Tab-separated table of N, CA and C in Angstrom:
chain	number	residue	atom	x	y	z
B	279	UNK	N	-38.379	-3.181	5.376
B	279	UNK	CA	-38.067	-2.094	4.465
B	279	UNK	C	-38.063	-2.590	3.021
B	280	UNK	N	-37.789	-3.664	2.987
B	280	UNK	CA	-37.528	-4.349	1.473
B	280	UNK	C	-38.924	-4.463	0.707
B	281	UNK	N	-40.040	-4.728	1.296
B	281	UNK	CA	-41.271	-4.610	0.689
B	281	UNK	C	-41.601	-2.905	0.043
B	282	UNK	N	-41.143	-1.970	0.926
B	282	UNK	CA	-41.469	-0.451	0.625
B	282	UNK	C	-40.529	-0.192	-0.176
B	283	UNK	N	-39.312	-0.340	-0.693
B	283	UNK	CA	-38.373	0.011	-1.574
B	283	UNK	C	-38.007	-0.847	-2.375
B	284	UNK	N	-38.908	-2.488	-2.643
B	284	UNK	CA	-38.329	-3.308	-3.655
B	284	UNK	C	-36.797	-3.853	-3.883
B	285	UNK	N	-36.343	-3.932	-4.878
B	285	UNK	CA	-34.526	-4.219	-4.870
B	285	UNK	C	-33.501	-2.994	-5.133
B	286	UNK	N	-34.336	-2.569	-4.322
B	286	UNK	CA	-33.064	-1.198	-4.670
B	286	UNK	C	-32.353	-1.205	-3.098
B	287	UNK	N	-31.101	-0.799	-2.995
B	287	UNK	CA	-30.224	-0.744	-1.795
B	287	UNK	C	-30.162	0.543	-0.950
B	288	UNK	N	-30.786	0.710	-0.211
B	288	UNK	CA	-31.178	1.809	1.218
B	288	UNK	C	-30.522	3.153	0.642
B	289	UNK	N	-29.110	2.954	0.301
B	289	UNK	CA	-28.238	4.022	-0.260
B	289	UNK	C	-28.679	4.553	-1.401
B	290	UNK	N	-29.029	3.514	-2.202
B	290	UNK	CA	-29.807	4.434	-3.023
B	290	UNK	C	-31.189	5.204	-3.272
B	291	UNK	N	-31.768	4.659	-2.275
B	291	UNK	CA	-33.221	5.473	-2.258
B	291	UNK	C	-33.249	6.556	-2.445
B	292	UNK	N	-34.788	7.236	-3.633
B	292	UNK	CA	-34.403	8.431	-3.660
B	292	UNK	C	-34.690	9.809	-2.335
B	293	UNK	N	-33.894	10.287	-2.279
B	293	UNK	CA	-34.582	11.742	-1.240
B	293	UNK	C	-34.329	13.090	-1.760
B	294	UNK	N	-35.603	13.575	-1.845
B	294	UNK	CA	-35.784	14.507	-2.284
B	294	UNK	C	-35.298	14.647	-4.386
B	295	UNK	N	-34.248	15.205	-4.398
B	295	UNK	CA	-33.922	15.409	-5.809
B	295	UNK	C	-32.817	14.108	-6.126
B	296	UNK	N	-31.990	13.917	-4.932
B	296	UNK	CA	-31.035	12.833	-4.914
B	296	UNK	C	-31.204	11.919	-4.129
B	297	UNK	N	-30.356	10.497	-4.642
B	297	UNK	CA	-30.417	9.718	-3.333
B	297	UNK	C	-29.245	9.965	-1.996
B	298	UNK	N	-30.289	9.241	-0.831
B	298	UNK	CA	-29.590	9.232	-0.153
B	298	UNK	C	-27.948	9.381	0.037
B	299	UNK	N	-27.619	8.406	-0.952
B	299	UNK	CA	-25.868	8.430	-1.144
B	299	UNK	C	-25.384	9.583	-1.477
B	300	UNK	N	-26.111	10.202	-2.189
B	300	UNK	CA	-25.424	11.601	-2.706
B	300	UNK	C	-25.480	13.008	-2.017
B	301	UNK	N	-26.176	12.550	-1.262
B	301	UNK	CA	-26.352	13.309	0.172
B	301	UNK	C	-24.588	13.305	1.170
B	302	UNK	N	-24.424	11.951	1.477
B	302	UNK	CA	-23.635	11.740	1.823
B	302	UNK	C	-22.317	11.956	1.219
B	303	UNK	N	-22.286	11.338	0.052
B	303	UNK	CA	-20.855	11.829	-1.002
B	303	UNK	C	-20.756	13.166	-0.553
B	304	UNK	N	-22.115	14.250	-0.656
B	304	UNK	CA	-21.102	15.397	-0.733
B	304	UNK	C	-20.674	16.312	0.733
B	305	UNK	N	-20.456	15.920	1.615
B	305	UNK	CA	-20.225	15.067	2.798
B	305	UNK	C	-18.763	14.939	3.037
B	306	UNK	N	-18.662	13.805	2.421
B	306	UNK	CA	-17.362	12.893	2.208
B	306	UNK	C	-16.534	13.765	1.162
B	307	UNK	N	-16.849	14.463	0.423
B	307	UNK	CA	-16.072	15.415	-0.651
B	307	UNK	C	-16.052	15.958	0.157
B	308	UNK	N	-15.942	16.553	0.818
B	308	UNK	CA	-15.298	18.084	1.824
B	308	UNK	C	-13.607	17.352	2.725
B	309	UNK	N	-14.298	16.395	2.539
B	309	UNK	CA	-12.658	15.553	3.502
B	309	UNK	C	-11.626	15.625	2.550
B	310	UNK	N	-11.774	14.955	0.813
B	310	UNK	CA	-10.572	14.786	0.576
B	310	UNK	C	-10.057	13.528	0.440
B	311	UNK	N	-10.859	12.530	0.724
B	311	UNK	CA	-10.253	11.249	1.522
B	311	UNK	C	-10.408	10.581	0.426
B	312	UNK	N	-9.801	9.011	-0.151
B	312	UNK	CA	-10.211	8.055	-0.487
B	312	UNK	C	-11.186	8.150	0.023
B	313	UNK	N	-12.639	7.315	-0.933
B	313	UNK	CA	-14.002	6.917	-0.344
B	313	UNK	C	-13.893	5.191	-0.640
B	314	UNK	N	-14.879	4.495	-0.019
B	314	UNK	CA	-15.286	3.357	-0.237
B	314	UNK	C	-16.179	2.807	0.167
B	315	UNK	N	-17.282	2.086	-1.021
B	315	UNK	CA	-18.307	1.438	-0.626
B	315	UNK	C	-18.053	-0.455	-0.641
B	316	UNK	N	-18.402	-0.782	0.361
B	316	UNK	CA	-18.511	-2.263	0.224
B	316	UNK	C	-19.867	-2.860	0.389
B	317	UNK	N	-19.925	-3.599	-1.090
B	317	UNK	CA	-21.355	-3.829	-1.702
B	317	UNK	C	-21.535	-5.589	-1.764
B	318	UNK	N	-23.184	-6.198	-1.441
B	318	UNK	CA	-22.940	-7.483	-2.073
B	318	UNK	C	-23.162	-7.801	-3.681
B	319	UNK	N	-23.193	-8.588	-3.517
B	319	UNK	CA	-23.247	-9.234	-5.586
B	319	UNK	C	-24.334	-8.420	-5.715
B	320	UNK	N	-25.513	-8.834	-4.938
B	320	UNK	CA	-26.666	-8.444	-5.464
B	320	UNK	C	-26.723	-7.020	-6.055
B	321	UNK	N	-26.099	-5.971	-5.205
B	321	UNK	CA	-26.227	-4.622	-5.653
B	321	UNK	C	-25.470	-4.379	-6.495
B	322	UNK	N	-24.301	-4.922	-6.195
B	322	UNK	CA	-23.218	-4.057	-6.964
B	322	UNK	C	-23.254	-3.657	-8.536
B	323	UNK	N	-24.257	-4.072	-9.337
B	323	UNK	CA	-24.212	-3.447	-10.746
B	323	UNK	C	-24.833	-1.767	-10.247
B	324	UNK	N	-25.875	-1.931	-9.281
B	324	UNK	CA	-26.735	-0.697	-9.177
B	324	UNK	C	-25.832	0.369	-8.189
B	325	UNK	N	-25.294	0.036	-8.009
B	325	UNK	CA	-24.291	1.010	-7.319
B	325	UNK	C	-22.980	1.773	-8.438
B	326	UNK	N	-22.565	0.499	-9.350
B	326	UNK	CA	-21.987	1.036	-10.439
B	326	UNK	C	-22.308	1.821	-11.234
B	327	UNK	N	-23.838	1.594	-11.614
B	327	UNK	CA	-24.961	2.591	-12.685
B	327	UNK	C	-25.285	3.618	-11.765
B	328	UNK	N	-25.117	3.962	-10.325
B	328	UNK	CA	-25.284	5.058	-9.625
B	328	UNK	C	-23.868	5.725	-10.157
B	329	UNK	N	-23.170	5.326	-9.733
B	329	UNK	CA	-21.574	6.470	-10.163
B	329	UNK	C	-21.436	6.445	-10.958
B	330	UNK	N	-21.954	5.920	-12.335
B	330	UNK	CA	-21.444	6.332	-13.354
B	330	UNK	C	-22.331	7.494	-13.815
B	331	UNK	N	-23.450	7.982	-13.173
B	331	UNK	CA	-24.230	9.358	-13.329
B	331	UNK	C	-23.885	10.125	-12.675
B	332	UNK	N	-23.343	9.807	-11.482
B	332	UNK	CA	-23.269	10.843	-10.375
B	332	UNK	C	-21.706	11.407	-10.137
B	333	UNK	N	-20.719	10.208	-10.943
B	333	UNK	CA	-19.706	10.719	-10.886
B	333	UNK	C	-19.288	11.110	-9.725
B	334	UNK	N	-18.823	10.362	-9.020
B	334	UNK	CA	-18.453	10.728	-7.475
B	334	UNK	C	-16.992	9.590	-7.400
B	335	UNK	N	-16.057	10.686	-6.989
B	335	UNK	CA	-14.980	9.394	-7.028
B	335	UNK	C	-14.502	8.501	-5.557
B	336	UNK	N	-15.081	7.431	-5.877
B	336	UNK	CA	-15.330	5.865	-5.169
B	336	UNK	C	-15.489	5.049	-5.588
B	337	UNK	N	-14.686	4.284	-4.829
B	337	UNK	CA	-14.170	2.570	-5.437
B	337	UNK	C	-15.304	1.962	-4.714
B	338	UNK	N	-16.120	1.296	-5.728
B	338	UNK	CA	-17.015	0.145	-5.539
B	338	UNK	C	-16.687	-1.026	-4.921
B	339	UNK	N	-16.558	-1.577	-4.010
B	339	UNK	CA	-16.150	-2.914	-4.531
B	339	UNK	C	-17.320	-4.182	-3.910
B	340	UNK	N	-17.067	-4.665	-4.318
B	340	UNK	CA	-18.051	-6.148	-4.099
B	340	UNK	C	-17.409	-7.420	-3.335
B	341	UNK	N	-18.210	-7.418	-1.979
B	341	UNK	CA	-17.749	-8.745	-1.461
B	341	UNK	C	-17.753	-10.235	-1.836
B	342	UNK	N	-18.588	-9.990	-2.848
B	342	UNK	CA	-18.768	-11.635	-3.104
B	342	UNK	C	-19.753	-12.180	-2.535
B	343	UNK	N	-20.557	-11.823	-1.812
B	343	UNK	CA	-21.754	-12.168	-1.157
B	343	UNK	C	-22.806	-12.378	-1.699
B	344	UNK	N	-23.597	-13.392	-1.638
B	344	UNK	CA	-25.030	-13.756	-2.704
B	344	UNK	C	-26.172	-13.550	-1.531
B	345	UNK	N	-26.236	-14.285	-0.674
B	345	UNK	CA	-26.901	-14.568	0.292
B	345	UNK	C	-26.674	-14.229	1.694
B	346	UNK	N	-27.647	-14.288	2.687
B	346	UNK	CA	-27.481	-14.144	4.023
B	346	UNK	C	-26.741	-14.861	4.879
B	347	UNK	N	-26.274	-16.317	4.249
B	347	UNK	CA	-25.712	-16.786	4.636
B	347	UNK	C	-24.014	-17.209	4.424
B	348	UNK	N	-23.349	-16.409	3.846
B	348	UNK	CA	-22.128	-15.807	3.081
B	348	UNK	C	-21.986	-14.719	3.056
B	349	UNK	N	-22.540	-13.627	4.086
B	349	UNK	CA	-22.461	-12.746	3.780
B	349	UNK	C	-21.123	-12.199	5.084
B	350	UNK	N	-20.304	-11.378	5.130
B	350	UNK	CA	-18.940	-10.782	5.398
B	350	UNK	C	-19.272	-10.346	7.199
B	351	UNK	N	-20.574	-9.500	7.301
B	351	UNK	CA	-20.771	-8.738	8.353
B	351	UNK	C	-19.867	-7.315	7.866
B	352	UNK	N	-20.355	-6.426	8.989
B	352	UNK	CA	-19.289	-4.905	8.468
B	352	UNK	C	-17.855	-4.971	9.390
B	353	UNK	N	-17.349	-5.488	9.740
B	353	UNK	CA	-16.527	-5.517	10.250
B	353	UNK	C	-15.649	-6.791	9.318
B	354	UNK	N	-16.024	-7.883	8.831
B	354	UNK	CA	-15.573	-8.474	7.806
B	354	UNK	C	-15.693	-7.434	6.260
B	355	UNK	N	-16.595	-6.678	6.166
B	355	UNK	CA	-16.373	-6.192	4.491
B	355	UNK	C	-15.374	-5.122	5.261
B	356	UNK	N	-15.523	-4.519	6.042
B	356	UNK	CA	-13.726	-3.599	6.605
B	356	UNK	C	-12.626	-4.337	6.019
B	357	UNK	N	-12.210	-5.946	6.670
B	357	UNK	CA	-11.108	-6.322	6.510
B	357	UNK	C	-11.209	-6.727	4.906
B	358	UNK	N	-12.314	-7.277	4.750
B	358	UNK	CA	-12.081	-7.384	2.884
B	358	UNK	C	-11.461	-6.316	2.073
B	359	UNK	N	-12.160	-4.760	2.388
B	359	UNK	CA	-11.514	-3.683	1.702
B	359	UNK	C	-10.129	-3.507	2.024
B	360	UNK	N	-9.986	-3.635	3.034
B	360	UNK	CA	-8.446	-3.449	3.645
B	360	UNK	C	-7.521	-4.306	3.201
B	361	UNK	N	-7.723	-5.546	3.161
B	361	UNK	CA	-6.520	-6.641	2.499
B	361	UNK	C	-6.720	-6.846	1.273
B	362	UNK	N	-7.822	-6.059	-0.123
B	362	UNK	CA	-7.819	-6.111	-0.923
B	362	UNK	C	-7.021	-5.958	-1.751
């Protein structure tokens, strides 16, 4: 997939008028809930420059992850957000 979409992060791809994510945010706005994305280094500026257009309220946060080999798994970026 990374060859067809370059460095951009799955979530943000665009569809249709929006990306993907914003598909979903509005979604997740009908709940009410705290939201949260857990992002690596690599993305996390482009996820920031996504909400700051789209204005969607969710906490970014960044694991600290550079590489494939440091990277959390989703069940580790769970407990990262959680004991944050």
């Amino acid at each position: 997939m990374q060859g067809l979409i370059g460095d951009i992060p799955k979530a943000l791809v665009p569809l249709s008028r929006q990306v993907l994510l914003d598909t979903l945010m509005q979604r997740l706005a009908l709940l009410e809930l705290p939201t949260y994305l857990v992002t690596n280094s690599r993305y996390h500026d482009q996820f920031q420059a996504w909400q700051a257009k789209a204005r969607w309220p969710i906490d970014i946060i960044d694991d600290g992850s550079t590489e494939p080999a440091n990277r959390l798994g989703a069940v580790g970026d769970l407990a990262f957000a959680i004991h944050r």
